[in-house]
Amino acid sequence: MKGFAMLEIGKVGWIDTERPSAGPYDAIVRPIAVAPCTSDVHTVWEGALGNRKNLILGHEAVGVIDEVGPEVKDFKPGDKVIVPAITPDWRSIAAQDGVPMHSNGMLGGWKFSNSKNGVFAEYFHVNDADMNLALLPEGMPLEQAVMLSDMATTGIQGAEMAKIKTGSTVAVIGIGPVGLMAVAGASILGAGRLFAVGSRKASVDLALEYGASEIIDYRKGGLVEQILQKTNGKGVDSVIIAGGNENTISDAVKIVKPGGTVSNVNYYGTGDILPIPRIEWGVGMSQKDIRGGLTTGGRLRMERMADLCTYGRIKPEKMVTHVFEGFDNMEKALMLMKEKPRDLIKPVVLL
Ligand code: NDP
Ligand code: ZN
């Protein structure tokens, strides 16, 4: 079978490999819609997870089940499913401990395009199908559904981890697709004043539509200065980091109030140490909480993300700026994600 792969750090290309087979609880899925992720870019071109040889890329997919193992109860061949980027081992101690995304080791729930072949393939393997797949709701457009695998769950998790109180002031740093979903999530969770930090026009327009009250263009002056000036030096209650660079965590600590929360879903691709500013962190005693997390995966999470769409709370399909058709366009879509033209938010490939 064909797949579009990371050949080694900095190199991608097509490979031929064996079609995967299903264990007793697993499924084999044929993708019908996929999307590349900025995380694929960190993994390939920054070598952020270390080297990976001939590993098929991609972790955002909607597909049709081709085969299930004998113990799978709720799904059968022919079912259309939303596949989460994170597919934990639900029979693990970490899952019992409330962090299934870290089942069997840190980031262990992130398997596609990390520890096993991803979804940019003719077929891919899903562990524990009953616990990790969600049926595609009748009539849900593929462009919408494929945004749930990773973008919606990750952005909204950023908002959940930020401990947003009703009416509190929130800043979302980075308004690519993850940050935009964080803006939507913060809005749902009750943010009052909501700053969105970014510069691409397409993203800015959508951030305002999703609930941002003000845009901070970090290219027109430091975001710290701009947000402190707009809040009379007080800062914000919660910061969600969904973009930026190695210094963004430092910026976040500078703009959050004592007692506030910094919630990070950004993937830091380079460097060994992330800086925390000593003074603004209250010389260690600021009650400023810094949190970070891999998104929640699994079936229930996907079903809930689908409900957010079905009942009109989020409209993630509006982030899809580029739609391609056919397997051969996976490379083009991934390269777009790497190059980030100004009119791009998120590409999707329909198969
Ligand atoms: P994008 O690259 O599309 O968006 C990044 C955003 O950050 C843009 O709005 C960009 O602004 C802004 N930005 C860039 N530099 C700065 C800066 N110096 N200061 C402030 N803002 C800046 O990324 P995605 O939305 O696709 O992904 C965001 C991050 O989330 C990535 O690191 C990705 O790997 C990670 N991720 C994490 C997951 C998790 O489970 N935790 C899952 C999926 C993704 P501009 O408008 O100018 O482009
Ligand atoms: Zn991703």
Coordinates of C-alpha atoms and ligand atoms in Angstrom, one line a residue:
M1 CA 0.0 0.0 0.0
K2 CA 1.1 3.6 -0.7
G3 CA 1.7 6.2 2.0
F4 CA 3.1 9.7 2.2
A5 CA 5.9 9.5 4.8
M6 CA 8.7 11.2 6.7
L7 CA 11.8 9.5 5.2
E8 CA 14.1 11.1 7.7
I9 CA 14.5 14.5 9.4
G10 CA 13.8 17.1 6.7
K11 CA 12.8 14.7 4.0
V12 CA 9.3 13.5 2.9
G13 CA 8.2 11.2 0.1
W14 CA 5.9 8.3 -1.0
I15 CA 6.7 4.8 0.3
D16 CA 5.2 1.4 -0.3
T17 CA 4.6 -0.7 2.7
E18 CA 2.4 -3.5 3.9
R19 CA -1.2 -3.0 4.6
P20 CA -1.7 -3.1 8.4
S21 CA -3.8 -5.9 10.0
A22 CA -6.3 -5.6 12.9
G23 CA -5.7 -7.2 16.3
P24 CA -8.8 -8.4 18.2
Y25 CA -9.9 -5.0 19.3
D26 CA -8.7 -3.0 16.4
A27 CA -9.9 -1.6 13.1
I28 CA -8.4 -0.9 9.7
V29 CA -9.7 2.3 8.2
R30 CA -9.6 3.7 4.7
P31 CA -9.3 7.6 4.8
I32 CA -11.9 9.7 3.0
A33 CA -10.7 13.1 4.3
V34 CA -7.4 14.0 5.9
A35 CA -5.7 17.2 6.9
P36 CA -2.0 17.9 7.6
C37 CA -1.1 19.5 10.9
T38 CA 1.5 22.0 12.0
S39 CA 2.7 19.2 14.3
D40 CA 3.7 17.2 11.2
V41 CA 5.9 20.2 10.2
H42 CA 7.6 20.3 13.6
T43 CA 8.1 16.5 13.4
V44 CA 9.6 16.4 9.9
W45 CA 11.5 19.7 9.5
E46 CA 12.5 20.4 13.1
G47 CA 13.1 16.8 14.0
A48 CA 11.3 17.7 17.2
L49 CA 10.6 14.1 18.3
G50 CA 13.9 12.8 17.1
N51 CA 14.4 10.9 13.9
R52 CA 11.7 8.8 12.3
K53 CA 12.5 6.7 9.2
N54 CA 9.9 5.9 6.6
L55 CA 7.0 6.8 9.0
I56 CA 3.7 7.6 7.3
L57 CA 2.6 11.1 8.3
G58 CA -0.8 12.5 9.2
H59 CA -3.1 12.1 12.3
E60 CA -6.3 13.9 11.3
A61 CA -8.8 11.8 9.4
V62 CA -12.3 10.7 8.7
G63 CA -12.6 7.3 7.1
V64 CA -14.5 4.2 6.3
I65 CA -14.0 1.0 8.3
D66 CA -12.5 -1.7 6.1
E67 CA -12.0 -4.4 8.7
V68 CA -12.5 -4.9 12.4
G69 CA -11.1 -7.4 14.9
P70 CA -13.4 -10.1 16.4
E71 CA -13.8 -8.3 19.7
V72 CA -15.0 -5.0 18.2
K73 CA -18.7 -4.6 19.2
D74 CA -19.9 -1.2 18.1
F75 CA -18.4 -0.8 14.6
K76 CA -18.5 -2.8 11.4
P77 CA -17.0 -2.5 7.9
G78 CA -18.6 0.2 5.9
D79 CA -19.2 2.5 8.9
K80 CA -17.9 6.1 8.4
V81 CA -15.9 7.3 11.4
I82 CA -14.2 10.3 12.9
V83 CA -10.7 9.2 13.9
P84 CA -9.1 11.2 16.8
A85 CA -5.5 12.2 16.5
I86 CA -4.9 10.7 19.9
T87 CA -5.9 7.1 20.3
P88 CA -5.0 6.1 23.9
D89 CA -4.5 2.6 25.2
W90 CA -7.6 2.5 27.4
R91 CA -6.4 -0.6 29.3
S92 CA -3.4 1.3 30.8
I93 CA -2.6 2.7 34.3
A94 CA -2.3 6.2 32.9
A95 CA -5.8 6.0 31.6
Q96 CA -7.0 5.0 35.1
D97 CA -5.1 7.9 36.4
G98 CA -6.9 10.4 34.2
V99 CA -4.3 11.0 31.6
P100 CA -5.1 8.5 28.8
M101 CA -3.2 10.7 26.3
H102 CA 0.0 9.6 28.2
S103 CA -0.9 5.9 28.2
N104 CA 2.2 3.7 28.1
G105 CA 4.6 6.7 28.3
M106 CA 4.7 10.4 27.8
L107 CA 2.7 11.3 24.7
G108 CA 2.0 7.6 24.3
G109 CA -1.6 8.2 23.1
W110 CA -0.2 10.1 20.1
K111 CA 0.5 7.2 17.9
F112 CA -0.3 8.3 14.3
S113 CA 2.8 9.9 12.7
N114 CA 4.7 9.5 15.9
S115 CA 5.1 5.9 17.1
K116 CA 3.2 4.2 14.2
N117 CA 2.2 4.9 10.6
G118 CA -0.2 7.8 10.2
V119 CA -3.3 8.4 8.1
F120 CA -1.8 9.6 4.8
A121 CA -2.1 6.1 3.5
E122 CA -4.4 3.9 1.6
Y123 CA -5.3 2.2 4.9
F124 CA -4.4 2.8 8.6
H125 CA -4.6 0.9 11.8
V126 CA -6.7 2.1 14.8
N127 CA -6.1 0.5 18.2
D128 CA -9.1 -0.2 20.5
A129 CA -11.7 0.8 17.9
D130 CA -14.7 0.8 20.3
M131 CA -13.0 3.3 22.6
N132 CA -11.3 5.4 19.9
L133 CA -13.6 5.8 17.0
A134 CA -16.8 7.9 16.7
L135 CA -19.5 7.4 14.1
L136 CA -19.7 10.2 11.6
P137 CA -23.1 11.9 12.2
E138 CA -25.5 11.6 9.3
G139 CA -25.1 14.6 7.0
M140 CA -22.0 16.1 8.7
P141 CA -19.7 17.5 6.0
L142 CA -16.3 15.9 5.8
E143 CA -14.5 19.3 6.0
Q144 CA -16.2 19.9 9.3
A145 CA -15.7 16.4 10.7
V146 CA -12.0 16.2 9.9
M147 CA -11.4 19.4 11.9
L148 CA -12.6 17.6 15.0
S149 CA -9.8 15.0 15.1
D150 CA -7.2 17.5 16.3
M151 CA -8.0 21.2 15.8
A152 CA -11.3 21.4 17.7
T153 CA -10.3 19.0 20.5
T154 CA -6.9 20.7 20.9
G155 CA -8.0 24.3 20.8
I156 CA -11.0 23.7 23.1
Q157 CA -8.7 21.8 25.5
G158 CA -6.5 24.9 25.6
A159 CA -9.6 26.8 26.8
E160 CA -10.6 24.0 29.3
M161 CA -7.1 24.0 30.9
A162 CA -7.1 27.8 31.2
K163 CA -9.7 27.7 34.0
I164 CA -11.8 30.4 32.5
K165 CA -14.3 32.0 34.9
T166 CA -17.5 33.5 33.6
G167 CA -16.7 37.0 32.4
S168 CA -13.0 36.7 32.9
T169 CA -10.4 38.2 30.6
V170 CA -8.6 35.8 28.3
A171 CA -5.8 36.1 25.7
V172 CA -5.3 33.5 23.0
I173 CA -1.8 33.7 21.6
G174 CA -1.7 32.4 18.1
I175 CA -4.8 32.1 15.9
G176 CA -4.0 29.4 13.4
P177 CA -6.6 26.7 13.4
V178 CA -5.7 25.5 17.0
G179 CA -5.9 29.1 18.4
L180 CA -9.1 29.8 16.5
M181 CA -10.7 26.8 18.2
A182 CA -9.3 28.0 21.5
V183 CA -11.1 31.4 20.8
A184 CA -14.3 29.5 20.1
G185 CA -13.8 27.3 23.2
A186 CA -13.0 30.3 25.4
S187 CA -16.2 32.0 24.2
I188 CA -18.3 28.9 25.0
L189 CA -16.7 28.7 28.4
G190 CA -17.7 32.2 29.3
A191 CA -14.8 34.5 28.6
G192 CA -15.7 38.2 28.9
R193 CA -12.9 40.3 27.2
L194 CA -11.1 38.1 24.8
F195 CA -7.9 39.1 23.1
A196 CA -6.7 37.1 20.0
V197 CA -3.0 37.5 19.0
G198 CA -2.2 37.0 15.3
S199 CA -1.7 38.8 12.1
R200 CA -3.0 36.8 9.1
K201 CA -6.2 38.5 7.8
A202 CA -8.1 35.3 7.3
S203 CA -7.5 34.2 10.9
V204 CA -8.2 37.7 12.3
D205 CA -11.6 37.8 10.6
L206 CA -12.5 34.4 11.8
A207 CA -11.3 35.1 15.4
L208 CA -13.7 38.0 15.5
E209 CA -16.5 35.8 14.2
Y210 CA -15.6 33.1 16.8
G211 CA -15.9 35.5 19.7
A212 CA -12.7 37.6 20.0
S213 CA -13.4 41.1 21.3
E214 CA -10.0 42.5 20.3
I215 CA -7.1 41.6 18.0
I216 CA -3.5 42.1 18.9
D217 CA -1.1 42.1 16.0
Y218 CA 2.2 41.0 17.5
R219 CA 4.0 42.2 14.3
K220 CA 3.1 45.8 15.1
G221 CA 4.7 45.9 18.6
G222 CA 5.3 43.5 21.5
L223 CA 2.2 41.6 22.5
V224 CA 3.1 42.0 26.2
E225 CA 3.2 45.8 25.9
Q226 CA 0.0 45.9 23.9
I227 CA -2.0 43.7 26.2
L228 CA -0.7 45.4 29.4
Q229 CA -1.4 48.8 28.0
K230 CA -5.0 47.8 27.1
T231 CA -5.6 46.3 30.5
N232 CA -4.1 49.3 32.4
G233 CA -1.1 47.2 33.5
K234 CA -3.3 44.5 35.1
G235 CA -3.0 41.7 32.5
V236 CA -5.5 38.9 31.9
D237 CA -6.9 36.1 34.0
S238 CA -6.1 33.3 31.5
V239 CA -3.7 32.9 28.6
I240 CA -4.0 30.1 26.0
I241 CA -0.8 29.6 24.0
A242 CA -1.5 28.1 20.6
G243 CA 1.4 29.5 18.6
G244 CA 4.5 31.7 18.8
N245 CA 8.0 30.8 19.6
E246 CA 10.2 29.6 22.5
N247 CA 9.7 33.0 24.2
T248 CA 5.9 32.9 24.1
I249 CA 5.7 31.1 27.4
S250 CA 7.6 34.0 28.9
D251 CA 5.3 36.5 27.3
A252 CA 2.3 34.6 28.7
V253 CA 3.6 34.7 32.3
K254 CA 4.2 38.4 31.9
I255 CA 0.6 39.1 30.8
V256 CA -1.2 36.8 33.2
K257 CA -2.4 38.2 36.6
P258 CA -1.3 36.6 39.9
G259 CA -3.7 33.7 40.5
G260 CA -4.2 33.4 36.7
T261 CA -3.5 30.5 34.4
V262 CA -1.3 29.9 31.4
S263 CA -2.6 27.1 29.3
N264 CA -0.2 25.8 26.7
V265 CA -1.2 23.5 23.7
N266 CA 1.7 24.8 21.5
Y267 CA 4.3 22.2 20.4
Y268 CA 7.8 23.6 21.0
G269 CA 9.9 22.1 18.2
T270 CA 13.3 23.5 19.1
G271 CA 15.5 24.3 22.1
D272 CA 16.0 22.5 25.4
I273 CA 14.8 24.9 28.0
L274 CA 11.7 27.1 28.0
P275 CA 12.2 30.4 29.8
I276 CA 10.0 31.5 32.8
P277 CA 10.7 35.2 33.7
R278 CA 11.8 35.3 37.4
I279 CA 10.3 38.7 38.4
E280 CA 7.0 38.3 36.6
W281 CA 6.6 34.9 38.1
G282 CA 6.8 36.5 41.5
V283 CA 10.3 35.2 42.2
G284 CA 8.6 31.8 42.2
M285 CA 5.6 32.9 44.4
S286 CA 3.1 34.4 42.0
Q287 CA 0.3 31.8 42.1
K288 CA 0.5 32.0 38.3
D289 CA -0.3 28.5 37.2
I290 CA 1.5 27.2 34.1
R291 CA -0.2 24.2 32.5
G292 CA 0.3 22.3 29.2
G293 CA -1.3 19.3 27.6
L294 CA -1.6 16.9 24.7
T295 CA -5.2 16.9 23.6
T296 CA -7.6 14.4 24.8
G297 CA -8.4 11.7 22.3
G298 CA -10.8 8.8 22.2
R299 CA -14.4 8.2 21.3
L300 CA -16.3 10.2 23.9
R301 CA -14.3 13.3 23.2
M302 CA -15.0 13.0 19.4
E303 CA -18.7 12.5 20.0
R304 CA -18.7 15.6 22.1
M305 CA -16.9 17.6 19.5
A306 CA -19.4 16.4 16.9
D307 CA -22.2 17.5 19.2
L308 CA -20.7 21.0 19.4
C309 CA -21.0 21.1 15.6
T310 CA -24.4 19.5 15.4
Y311 CA -25.9 21.9 17.9
G312 CA -24.3 24.9 16.3
R313 CA -21.8 25.9 19.0
I314 CA -18.7 25.7 16.8
K315 CA -18.2 26.0 13.0
P316 CA -14.7 24.6 12.5
E317 CA -15.3 24.1 8.7
K318 CA -14.9 27.8 8.3
M319 CA -11.2 27.4 9.0
V320 CA -10.8 25.2 5.9
T321 CA -9.3 27.6 3.3
H322 CA -7.9 25.1 0.8
V323 CA -9.6 21.9 -0.3
F324 CA -7.8 19.3 -2.5
E325 CA -9.0 16.1 -4.1
G326 CA -7.1 12.9 -4.5
F327 CA -4.3 11.1 -2.8
D328 CA -1.6 12.7 -4.9
N329 CA -2.4 16.1 -3.3
M330 CA -1.4 15.1 0.2
E331 CA 2.1 16.3 -0.5
K332 CA 0.8 19.7 -1.8
A333 CA -1.4 20.1 1.3
L334 CA 1.5 19.3 3.7
M335 CA 3.8 21.7 1.9
L336 CA 1.2 24.4 2.3
M337 CA 1.2 23.8 6.0
K338 CA 4.9 24.2 6.0
E339 CA 5.0 27.3 3.9
K340 CA 2.0 29.0 5.6
P341 CA 0.9 31.4 2.9
R342 CA -1.0 34.4 4.3
D343 CA -4.3 33.2 3.0
L344 CA -4.0 29.8 4.6
I345 CA -5.7 28.6 7.8
K346 CA -6.1 24.9 7.1
P347 CA -6.0 22.6 4.1
V348 CA -8.1 19.4 3.7
V349 CA -7.6 16.6 1.2
L350 CA -10.8 14.7 0.2
L351 CA -10.1 11.2 -1.1
Ligands
NDP1 P1 -0.3 28.0 12.9 O1 1.1 28.1 12.5 O2 -1.3 27.9 11.9 O3 -0.7 29.3 13.8 C1 0.3 29.8 14.7 C2 -0.2 31.2 15.1 O4 0.7 31.8 16.0 C3 -0.5 32.2 14.0 O5 -1.7 32.9 14.4 C4 0.7 33.1 14.1 O6 0.4 34.4 13.7 C5 1.0 33.1 15.6 N1 2.4 33.5 15.9 C6 3.5 33.1 15.2 N2 4.6 33.7 15.8 C7 4.1 34.4 16.9 C8 4.7 35.2 17.9 N3 6.1 35.3 17.9 N4 4.0 35.7 18.8 C9 2.6 35.6 18.8 N5 2.0 34.8 17.9 C10 2.7 34.2 16.9 O7 -0.4 26.8 13.9 P2 -1.6 25.8 14.3 O8 -2.8 26.5 14.8 O9 -1.8 24.8 13.2 O10 -0.9 25.0 15.5 C11 -0.5 25.7 16.7 C12 0.4 24.9 17.6 O11 -0.4 23.8 18.2 C13 1.5 24.2 16.8 O12 2.7 24.3 17.6 C14 1.0 22.7 16.7 O13 2.1 21.8 16.6 C15 0.4 22.6 18.1 N6 -0.6 21.5 18.3 C16 -0.7 20.9 19.5 C17 -1.5 19.9 19.8 C18 -1.7 19.4 21.2 O14 -2.3 18.4 21.4 N7 -1.2 20.1 22.2 C19 -2.3 19.3 18.7 C20 -2.2 20.0 17.5 C21 -1.3 21.0 17.2 P3 0.2 34.8 12.1 O15 -1.2 35.2 12.0 O16 1.1 36.0 11.9 O17 0.6 33.7 11.2
ZN2 ZN -2.1 17.7 14.9

